[in-house]
PDB file of C-alpha atoms and ligand atoms in Angstrom:
ATOM      1  CA  MET A  26     114.326  97.880  94.441  1.00 41.00           C
ATOM      2  CA  THR A  27     114.555 100.387  91.635  1.00 40.00           C
ATOM      3  CA  GLN A  28     114.147  99.469  87.928  1.00 41.00           C
ATOM      4  CA  PRO A  29     114.027 101.634  84.950  1.00 40.00           C
ATOM      5  CA  VAL A  30     111.119  99.885  83.238  1.00 40.00           C
ATOM      6  CA  SER A  31     109.102 102.538  81.395  1.00 39.00           C
ATOM      7  CA  SER A  32     107.707 103.438  78.122  1.00 40.00           C
ATOM      8  CA  THR A  33     109.672 106.596  77.988  1.00 40.00           C
ATOM      9  CA  ASP A  34     113.207 106.692  79.114  1.00 36.00           C
ATOM     10  CA  GLN A  35     113.091 110.068  81.068  1.00 40.00           C
ATOM     11  CA  VAL A  36     110.691 108.498  83.595  1.00 44.00           C
ATOM     12  CA  ALA A  37     112.176 107.147  86.714  1.00 53.00           C
ATOM     13  CA  THR A  38     109.893 104.101  87.576  1.00 62.00           C
ATOM     14  CA  GLN A  39     110.074 102.470  91.036  1.00 63.00           C
ATOM     15  CA  THR A  40     108.446  99.142  91.064  1.00 65.00           C
ATOM     16  CA  VAL A  41     107.637  98.585  94.702  1.00 64.00           C
ATOM     17  CA  ALA A  42     107.083  95.003  95.779  1.00 58.00           C
ATOM     18  CA  ASP A  43     104.817  95.856  98.696  1.00 61.00           C
ATOM     19  CA  THR A  44     107.790  97.038 100.558  1.00 66.00           C
ATOM     20  CA  GLN A  45     107.943 100.549 102.213  1.00 65.00           C
ATOM     21  CA  ALA A  46     110.735 102.904 101.549  1.00 69.00           C
ATOM     22  CA  HIS A  47     110.218 104.188 105.160  1.00 74.00           C
ATOM     23  CA  SER A  48     108.484 102.122 107.743  1.00 84.00           C
ATOM     24  CA  ASP A  49     107.450 105.087 109.903  1.00 94.00           C
ATOM     25  CA  PHE A  50     105.311 108.173 109.248  1.00 96.00           C
ATOM     26  CA  THR A  51     107.875 110.238 111.206  1.00 96.00           C
ATOM     27  CA  GLN A  52     110.507 109.621 108.290  1.00 95.00           C
ATOM     28  CA  LEU A  53     108.302 110.989 105.492  1.00 96.00           C
ATOM     29  CA  GLY A  54     108.814 114.756 106.130  1.00 96.00           C
ATOM     30  CA  LEU A  55     105.210 115.289 107.639  1.00 98.00           C
ATOM     31  CA  ILE A  56     104.344 118.163 110.061  1.00 98.00           C
ATOM     32  CA  PRO A  57     103.424 117.536 113.550  1.00 98.00           C
ATOM     33  CA  GLU A  58      99.824 118.320 113.016  1.00 97.00           C
ATOM     34  CA  LEU A  59      99.460 115.516 110.570  1.00 98.00           C
ATOM     35  CA  LEU A  60     101.543 113.112 112.502  1.00 98.00           C
ATOM     36  CA  GLU A  61      99.116 113.738 115.478  1.00 98.00           C
ATOM     37  CA  THR A  62      96.145 113.141 113.105  1.00 98.00           C
ATOM     38  CA  LEU A  63      97.502 109.804 111.948  1.00 98.00           C
ATOM     39  CA  LYS A  64      97.747 108.876 115.531  1.00 98.00           C
ATOM     40  CA  LEU A  65      94.094 109.849 116.227  1.00 98.00           C
ATOM     41  CA  LEU A  66      93.108 107.822 113.223  1.00 98.00           C
ATOM     42  CA  SER A  67      95.282 104.733 114.377  1.00 97.00           C
ATOM     43  CA  TYR A  68      97.287 104.773 111.230  1.00 97.00           C
ATOM     44  CA  THR A  69     100.391 103.196 112.931  1.00 95.00           C
ATOM     45  CA  LYS A  70     102.591 102.899 109.668  1.00 95.00           C
ATOM     46  CA  PRO A  71     102.534 104.044 106.172  1.00 96.00           C
ATOM     47  CA  THR A  72     101.427 101.640 103.457  1.00 94.00           C
ATOM     48  CA  ALA A  73     104.064 100.930 100.795  1.00 92.00           C
ATOM     49  CA  ILE A  74     102.494 103.484  98.215  1.00 94.00           C
ATOM     50  CA  GLN A  75     102.410 106.133 100.975  1.00 96.00           C
ATOM     51  CA  SER A  76     105.915 105.628 101.986  1.00 95.00           C
ATOM     52  CA  HIS A  77     107.139 106.300  98.419  1.00 94.00           C
ATOM     53  CA  ILE A  78     104.539 108.929  97.297  1.00 96.00           C
ATOM     54  CA  ILE A  79     104.380 111.319 100.250  1.00 97.00           C
ATOM     55  CA  PRO A  80     108.090 112.392 100.048  1.00 96.00           C
ATOM     56  CA  ALA A  81     107.804 112.675  96.370  1.00 97.00           C
ATOM     57  CA  VAL A  82     104.768 115.030  96.464  1.00 98.00           C
ATOM     58  CA  LEU A  83     106.460 117.173  99.360  1.00 98.00           C
ATOM     59  CA  ASP A  84     109.331 117.534  97.155  1.00 97.00           C
ATOM     60  CA  GLY A  85     107.167 119.086  94.369  1.00 97.00           C
ATOM     61  CA  LYS A  86     107.484 116.199  91.781  1.00 97.00           C
ATOM     62  CA  ASP A  87     104.846 115.037  89.507  1.00 98.00           C
ATOM     63  CA  VAL A  88     103.695 111.498  90.436  1.00 97.00           C
ATOM     64  CA  LEU A  89     102.400 108.523  88.453  1.00 97.00           C
ATOM     65  CA  GLY A  90     100.988 105.916  90.867  1.00 96.00           C
ATOM     66  CA  GLY A  91      99.687 102.557  90.058  1.00 94.00           C
ATOM     67  CA  ALA A  92      98.221 100.229  92.717  1.00 89.00           C
ATOM     68  CA  LYS A  93      95.150  98.281  93.382  1.00 86.00           C
ATOM     69  CA  THR A  94      92.176  99.457  95.427  1.00 88.00           C
ATOM     70  CA  GLY A  95      92.833  99.507  99.262  1.00 92.00           C
ATOM     71  CA  SER A  96      96.485 100.366  99.015  1.00 93.00           C
ATOM     72  CA  GLY A  97      96.093 103.750 100.652  1.00 95.00           C
ATOM     73  CA  LYS A  98      96.321 106.002  97.664  1.00 97.00           C
ATOM     74  CA  THR A  99      93.983 108.702  99.093  1.00 98.00           C
ATOM     75  CA  ALA A 100      96.263 109.487 102.064  1.00 98.00           C
ATOM     76  CA  ALA A 101      99.402 109.135  99.756  1.00 98.00           C
ATOM     77  CA  PHE A 102      98.154 112.286  97.903  1.00 98.00           C
ATOM     78  CA  ALA A 103      95.858 114.002 100.543  1.00 98.00           C
ATOM     79  CA  LEU A 104      98.450 114.215 103.332  1.00 98.00           C
ATOM     80  CA  PRO A 105     101.259 116.041 101.355  1.00 98.00           C
ATOM     81  CA  ILE A 106      98.837 118.229  99.532  1.00 98.00           C
ATOM     82  CA  ILE A 107      97.386 119.358 102.941  1.00 98.00           C
ATOM     83  CA  GLN A 108     100.771 120.004 104.220  1.00 98.00           C
ATOM     84  CA  LYS A 109     101.801 122.085 101.125  1.00 98.00           C
ATOM     85  CA  LEU A 110      98.396 124.055 101.329  1.00 97.00           C
ATOM     86  CA  ALA A 111      98.922 124.637 105.156  1.00 95.00           C
ATOM     87  CA  LYS A 112     102.330 126.110 104.547  1.00 93.00           C
ATOM     88  CA  ALA A 113     101.420 128.215 101.422  1.00 90.00           C
ATOM     89  CA  SER A 114     100.314 131.618 101.825  1.00 78.00           C
ATOM     90  CA  PRO A 115      96.493 131.962 102.506  1.00 76.00           C
ATOM     91  CA  ARG A 116      94.191 131.701  99.391  1.00 74.00           C
ATOM     92  CA  LYS A 117      93.436 135.126  98.026  1.00 70.00           C
ATOM     93  CA  ALA A 118      89.864 136.056  98.931  1.00 68.00           C
ATOM     94  CA  GLY A 119      87.580 137.506  96.490  1.00 70.00           C
ATOM     95  CA  GLY A 120      87.909 135.276  93.552  1.00 83.00           C
ATOM     96  CA  ASN A 121      86.437 131.778  93.132  1.00 92.00           C
ATOM     97  CA  PHE A 122      89.852 130.151  92.923  1.00 95.00           C
ATOM     98  CA  VAL A 123      90.716 126.765  93.741  1.00 96.00           C
ATOM     99  CA  SER A 124      94.232 125.723  94.929  1.00 96.00           C
ATOM    100  CA  CYS A 125      94.117 122.041  94.460  1.00 98.00           C
ATOM    101  CA  LEU A 126      91.755 120.236  92.014  1.00 98.00           C
ATOM    102  CA  VAL A 127      91.069 116.553  92.440  1.00 98.00           C
ATOM    103  CA  LEU A 128      89.130 114.933  89.558  1.00 98.00           C
ATOM    104  CA  VAL A 129      87.429 111.579  90.093  1.00 98.00           C
ATOM    105  CA  PRO A 130      85.125 109.379  87.930  1.00 97.00           C
ATOM    106  CA  THR A 131      82.154 109.110  90.343  1.00 97.00           C
ATOM    107  CA  ARG A 132      79.989 111.139  92.769  1.00 96.00           C
ATOM    108  CA  GLU A 133      80.522 108.593  95.509  1.00 97.00           C
ATOM    109  CA  LEU A 134      84.295 108.829  95.119  1.00 97.00           C
ATOM    110  CA  ALA A 135      84.033 112.653  95.207  1.00 98.00           C
ATOM    111  CA  GLN A 136      82.211 112.584  98.381  1.00 98.00           C
ATOM    112  CA  GLN A 137      84.710 109.821  99.771  1.00 98.00           C
ATOM    113  CA  VAL A 138      87.810 111.712  98.793  1.00 98.00           C
ATOM    114  CA  ALA A 139      86.634 115.019  99.980  1.00 98.00           C
ATOM    115  CA  ASP A 140      85.609 113.519 103.408  1.00 98.00           C
ATOM    116  CA  SER A 141      89.219 112.059 103.597  1.00 98.00           C
ATOM    117  CA  PHE A 142      90.690 115.519 102.927  1.00 98.00           C
ATOM    118  CA  MET A 143      88.696 116.870 105.804  1.00 98.00           C
ATOM    119  CA  ARG A 144      89.528 114.121 108.082  1.00 98.00           C
ATOM    120  CA  TYR A 145      93.258 114.329 107.325  1.00 98.00           C
ATOM    121  CA  SER A 146      93.235 118.089 107.781  1.00 98.00           C
ATOM    122  CA  GLN A 147      91.141 118.414 110.997  1.00 98.00           C
ATOM    123  CA  LEU A 148      94.047 119.752 113.065  1.00 97.00           C
ATOM    124  CA  ILE A 149      95.283 122.300 110.501  1.00 96.00           C
ATOM    125  CA  LYS A 150      94.726 125.943 111.472  1.00 93.00           C
ATOM    126  CA  PRO A 151      93.425 127.853 109.631  1.00 92.00           C
ATOM    127  CA  ASN A 152      91.071 125.284 108.443  1.00 93.00           C
ATOM    128  CA  LEU A 153      91.345 124.296 104.841  1.00 96.00           C
ATOM    129  CA  LYS A 154      88.216 124.527 102.782  1.00 96.00           C
ATOM    130  CA  THR A 155      87.307 121.425 101.078  1.00 97.00           C
ATOM    131  CA  LEU A 156      84.421 120.877  98.746  1.00 97.00           C
ATOM    132  CA  ALA A 157      82.975 117.971  96.771  1.00 97.00           C
ATOM    133  CA  VAL A 158      81.334 118.908  93.508  1.00 97.00           C
ATOM    134  CA  TYR A 159      79.326 116.329  91.519  1.00 96.00           C
ATOM    135  CA  GLY A 160      76.290 116.125  89.271  1.00 94.00           C
ATOM    136  CA  GLY A 161      72.791 115.028  90.406  1.00 93.00           C
ATOM    137  CA  VAL A 162      72.311 117.456  92.988  1.00 92.00           C
ATOM    138  CA  SER A 163      71.567 121.270  92.889  1.00 92.00           C
ATOM    139  CA  THR A 164      74.105 123.502  91.013  1.00 94.00           C
ATOM    140  CA  ASN A 165      72.878 126.497  93.081  1.00 94.00           C
ATOM    141  CA  VAL A 166      73.939 124.960  96.439  1.00 93.00           C
ATOM    142  CA  GLN A 167      77.379 124.181  95.002  1.00 94.00           C
ATOM    143  CA  MET A 168      77.620 127.707  93.481  1.00 94.00           C
ATOM    144  CA  GLN A 169      76.889 129.129  96.953  1.00 94.00           C
ATOM    145  CA  SER A 170      79.536 126.986  98.619  1.00 94.00           C
ATOM    146  CA  LEU A 171      82.147 127.937  95.955  1.00 94.00           C
ATOM    147  CA  ARG A 172      81.733 131.675  96.815  1.00 93.00           C
ATOM    148  CA  GLY A 173      85.216 132.893  97.785  1.00 92.00           C
ATOM    149  CA  GLY A 174      86.867 129.828  96.357  1.00 94.00           C
ATOM    150  CA  ALA A 175      88.202 126.862  98.006  1.00 96.00           C
ATOM    151  CA  ASP A 176      91.522 125.252  99.003  1.00 96.00           C
ATOM    152  CA  ILE A 177      90.611 121.859  97.832  1.00 98.00           C
ATOM    153  CA  VAL A 178      87.803 120.907  95.284  1.00 98.00           C
ATOM    154  CA  VAL A 179      87.055 117.151  94.569  1.00 98.00           C
ATOM    155  CA  ALA A 180      84.990 117.082  91.432  1.00 98.00           C
ATOM    156  CA  THR A 181      83.420 114.725  88.626  1.00 97.00           C
ATOM    157  CA  PRO A 182      84.303 116.352  85.253  1.00 96.00           C
ATOM    158  CA  GLY A 183      80.916 117.123  83.980  1.00 95.00           C
ATOM    159  CA  ARG A 184      79.569 119.196  86.833  1.00 95.00           C
ATOM    160  CA  LEU A 185      82.825 120.960  87.136  1.00 97.00           C
ATOM    161  CA  ILE A 186      82.666 122.205  83.603  1.00 97.00           C
ATOM    162  CA  ASP A 187      79.195 123.497  84.116  1.00 95.00           C
ATOM    163  CA  LEU A 188      80.307 125.465  87.203  1.00 96.00           C
ATOM    164  CA  ILE A 189      83.383 126.871  85.309  1.00 96.00           C
ATOM    165  CA  SER A 190      81.056 127.909  82.431  1.00 95.00           C
ATOM    166  CA  SER A 191      78.847 129.857  84.853  1.00 94.00           C
ATOM    167  CA  ASN A 192      81.982 131.420  86.552  1.00 93.00           C
ATOM    168  CA  ALA A 193      81.282 129.857  89.906  1.00 95.00           C
ATOM    169  CA  LEU A 194      84.846 128.555  89.860  1.00 95.00           C
ATOM    170  CA  LYS A 195      88.155 129.423  88.263  1.00 95.00           C
ATOM    171  CA  LEU A 196      91.254 127.322  87.662  1.00 96.00           C
ATOM    172  CA  ASP A 197      93.664 130.043  86.888  1.00 94.00           C
ATOM    173  CA  ASN A 198      95.313 129.909  90.151  1.00 93.00           C
ATOM    174  CA  THR A 199      95.321 126.131  90.687  1.00 96.00           C
ATOM    175  CA  THR A 200      98.684 124.730  91.792  1.00 96.00           C
ATOM    176  CA  THR A 201      97.984 121.071  92.082  1.00 98.00           C
ATOM    177  CA  LEU A 202      95.991 118.645  90.081  1.00 98.00           C
ATOM    178  CA  VAL A 203      95.277 115.067  90.938  1.00 98.00           C
ATOM    179  CA  LEU A 204      93.609 112.502  88.726  1.00 98.00           C
ATOM    180  CA  ASP A 205      92.186 109.766  90.761  1.00 98.00           C
ATOM    181  CA  GLU A 206      91.214 106.481  89.136  1.00 97.00           C
ATOM    182  CA  ALA A 207      92.273 107.847  85.778  1.00 97.00           C
ATOM    183  CA  ASP A 208      91.437 104.514  83.891  1.00 96.00           C
ATOM    184  CA  ARG A 209      88.031 104.567  85.245  1.00 96.00           C
ATOM    185  CA  MET A 210      87.512 108.114  84.263  1.00 96.00           C
ATOM    186  CA  LEU A 211      88.593 107.375  80.712  1.00 96.00           C
ATOM    187  CA  SER A 212      86.568 104.272  80.478  1.00 94.00           C
ATOM    188  CA  LEU A 213      83.349 106.030  81.665  1.00 95.00           C
ATOM    189  CA  GLY A 214      83.780 108.300  78.684  1.00 93.00           C
ATOM    190  CA  PHE A 215      85.249 111.481  80.404  1.00 93.00           C
ATOM    191  CA  THR A 216      87.919 111.895  77.778  1.00 94.00           C
ATOM    192  CA  GLU A 217      86.602 114.986  76.142  1.00 94.00           C
ATOM    193  CA  GLU A 218      85.592 116.611  79.461  1.00 95.00           C
ATOM    194  CA  LEU A 219      89.007 115.906  80.818  1.00 96.00           C
ATOM    195  CA  ASN A 220      90.751 117.512  77.896  1.00 95.00           C
ATOM    196  CA  GLU A 221      88.525 120.554  78.141  1.00 96.00           C
ATOM    197  CA  LEU A 222      89.454 120.846  81.863  1.00 97.00           C
ATOM    198  CA  LEU A 223      93.199 120.277  81.344  1.00 96.00           C
ATOM    199  CA  ALA A 224      93.189 123.141  78.633  1.00 96.00           C
ATOM    200  CA  LYS A 225      91.771 125.582  81.234  1.00 96.00           C
ATOM    201  CA  LEU A 226      94.473 124.776  84.030  1.00 97.00           C
ATOM    202  CA  PRO A 227      97.756 126.718  84.290  1.00 97.00           C
ATOM    203  CA  LYS A 228     100.699 125.056  82.437  1.00 95.00           C
ATOM    204  CA  THR A 229     102.786 125.215  85.460  1.00 96.00           C
ATOM    205  CA  LYS A 230     101.384 122.993  88.285  1.00 98.00           C
ATOM    206  CA  GLN A 231     102.143 119.800  90.202  1.00 98.00           C
ATOM    207  CA  THR A 232     100.239 116.910  88.676  1.00 98.00           C
ATOM    208  CA  LEU A 233      99.581 113.395  90.313  1.00 98.00           C
ATOM    209  CA  LEU A 234      97.914 110.725  88.498  1.00 98.00           C
ATOM    210  CA  PHE A 235      96.693 107.328  89.970  1.00 97.00           C
ATOM    211  CA  SER A 236      95.288 104.470  88.038  1.00 95.00           C
ATOM    212  CA  ALA A 237      94.889 100.800  88.800  1.00 93.00           C
ATOM    213  CA  THR A 238      95.503  99.789  85.151  1.00 93.00           C
ATOM    214  CA  PHE A 239      97.577 101.347  82.419  1.00 93.00           C
ATOM    215  CA  PRO A 240      95.871 100.810  78.990  1.00 94.00           C
ATOM    216  CA  GLU A 241      97.078 102.857  75.934  1.00 95.00           C
ATOM    217  CA  GLU A 242      94.567 105.774  76.513  1.00 94.00           C
ATOM    218  CA  VAL A 243      95.941 106.169  80.130  1.00 95.00           C
ATOM    219  CA  ARG A 244      99.539 106.045  78.897  1.00 95.00           C
ATOM    220  CA  GLU A 245      98.788 108.771  76.222  1.00 94.00           C
ATOM    221  CA  LEU A 246      97.145 110.987  79.045  1.00 95.00           C
ATOM    222  CA  THR A 247     100.256 110.426  81.349  1.00 95.00           C
ATOM    223  CA  ASP A 248     102.777 111.138  78.652  1.00 95.00           C
ATOM    224  CA  SER A 249     101.133 114.440  77.689  1.00 93.00           C
ATOM    225  CA  LEU A 250     100.284 115.465  81.219  1.00 96.00           C
ATOM    226  CA  LEU A 251     103.194 114.570  83.556  1.00 97.00           C
ATOM    227  CA  ASN A 252     106.490 116.270  83.613  1.00 96.00           C
ATOM    228  CA  ASN A 253     109.399 113.870  84.442  1.00 95.00           C
ATOM    229  CA  PRO A 254     107.218 112.125  87.090  1.00 96.00           C
ATOM    230  CA  VAL A 255     108.287 109.735  89.846  1.00 95.00           C
ATOM    231  CA  GLU A 256     106.470 106.586  88.853  1.00 94.00           C
ATOM    232  CA  VAL A 257     105.548 104.280  91.641  1.00 93.00           C
ATOM    233  CA  GLN A 258     103.962 100.825  90.630  1.00 90.00           C
ATOM    234  CA  LEU A 259     102.869  98.769  93.386  1.00 84.00           C
ATOM    235  CA  GLN A 260     103.445  95.018  92.606  1.00 74.00           C
ATOM    236  CA  SER A 261     100.498  93.169  94.152  1.00 62.00           C
ATOM    237  CA  SER A 262     101.687  90.244  95.978  1.00 54.00           C
ATOM    238  CA  GLU A 263      98.980  87.889  94.790  1.00 44.00           C
TER     239      GLU A 263
HETATM  240  P1  ADP B  21      92.826 103.207  97.584  1.00 90.38           P
HETATM  241  O1  ADP B  21      92.587 104.479  97.136  1.00 90.38           O
HETATM  242  O2  ADP B  21      94.174 102.852  97.311  1.00 90.38           O
HETATM  243  O3  ADP B  21      91.877 102.201  97.157  1.00 90.38           O
HETATM  244  P2  ADP B  21      92.091 104.230 100.248  1.00 90.38           P
HETATM  245  O4  ADP B  21      93.009 105.594 100.162  1.00 90.38           O
HETATM  246  O5  ADP B  21      90.725 104.334  99.912  1.00 90.38           O
HETATM  247  O6  ADP B  21      92.770 103.286  99.145  1.00 90.38           O
HETATM  248  O7  ADP B  21      92.314 103.512 101.597  1.00 90.38           O
HETATM  249  C1  ADP B  21      91.785 102.328 101.887  1.00 90.38           C
HETATM  250  C2  ADP B  21      91.484 102.228 103.342  1.00 90.38           C
HETATM  251  O8  ADP B  21      92.754 102.142 104.110  1.00 90.38           O
HETATM  252  C3  ADP B  21      90.720 103.414 103.900  1.00 90.38           C
HETATM  253  O9  ADP B  21      89.754 103.028 104.840  1.00 90.38           O
HETATM  254  C4  ADP B  21      91.846 104.191 104.707  1.00 90.38           C
HETATM  255  O10 ADP B  21      91.262 104.908 105.839  1.00 90.38           O
HETATM  256  C5  ADP B  21      92.704 103.083 105.255  1.00 90.38           C
HETATM  257  N1  ADP B  21      94.207 103.503 105.352  1.00 90.38           N
HETATM  258  C6  ADP B  21      95.023 104.214 104.408  1.00 90.38           C
HETATM  259  N2  ADP B  21      96.159 104.184 104.813  1.00 90.38           N
HETATM  260  C7  ADP B  21      96.260 103.657 106.107  1.00 90.38           C
HETATM  261  C8  ADP B  21      97.349 103.392 107.046  1.00 90.38           C
HETATM  262  N3  ADP B  21      98.607 103.969 106.818  1.00 90.38           N
HETATM  263  N4  ADP B  21      97.118 102.751 108.161  1.00 90.38           N
HETATM  264  C9  ADP B  21      95.761 102.268 108.408  1.00 90.38           C
HETATM  265  N5  ADP B  21      94.714 102.438 107.546  1.00 90.38           N
HETATM  266  C10 ADP B  21      95.050 103.175 106.374  1.00 90.38           C
HETATM  267 MG1   MG B  22      91.144 105.362  95.827  1.00 90.38          MG
END
């Protein structure tokens, strides 16, 4: 079911009524290591949002995803990102570069999303380096862990800015940006930090934005940030 219902007409919106585009993980273009991992985790079939978003991310598209909590958004972005990083040439050693940056509103979510990346990439060789970066804990320890960079950094905006200011981390080579729970990030007052970070990222990158709600300020952010995105809105059946 595809309906062009969007604020800007170059955006292709897919409103998904809790139905899957594909009912099997093997139809989504995932590599064998990831299919094996999903078996280990007893994920028998993709959720609706996963079946629409995984192929779009693998295809290099920007994505705008709207769905309530518990719809499986983390795997929807983490699985294809892991696959792309596994296939890319290894990160250049030496700099404190980060290939994929995931911004989240809270430290709990940072840890949770980083744990998911590690769980989903457990069979990928060589191992991908995933770090969670958030405030309230020692900056020194995080600076140490960031030596030599990371494949994936999951961060809250404030601490990330501190670490960039002290050169512990650089966003110049970042190829993928994810904003998870964008509405919460803005309602918690991270607008200024977010804009500061967006200005430091390369212009050319793949951007994925997830939000449960789309108030005006989220719309403004998506309009300025996303480039011709695939928009997947999951209609809740309640
Ligand atoms: P959201 O970010 O949309 O709130 P999460 O990504 O946190 O959702 O996923 C919610 C829960 O569902 C997690 O415990 C996750 O492990 C589980 N989950 C995600 N996808 C699947 C799947 N395809 N099959 C079974 N469980 C899944
Ligand atoms: Mg989530």
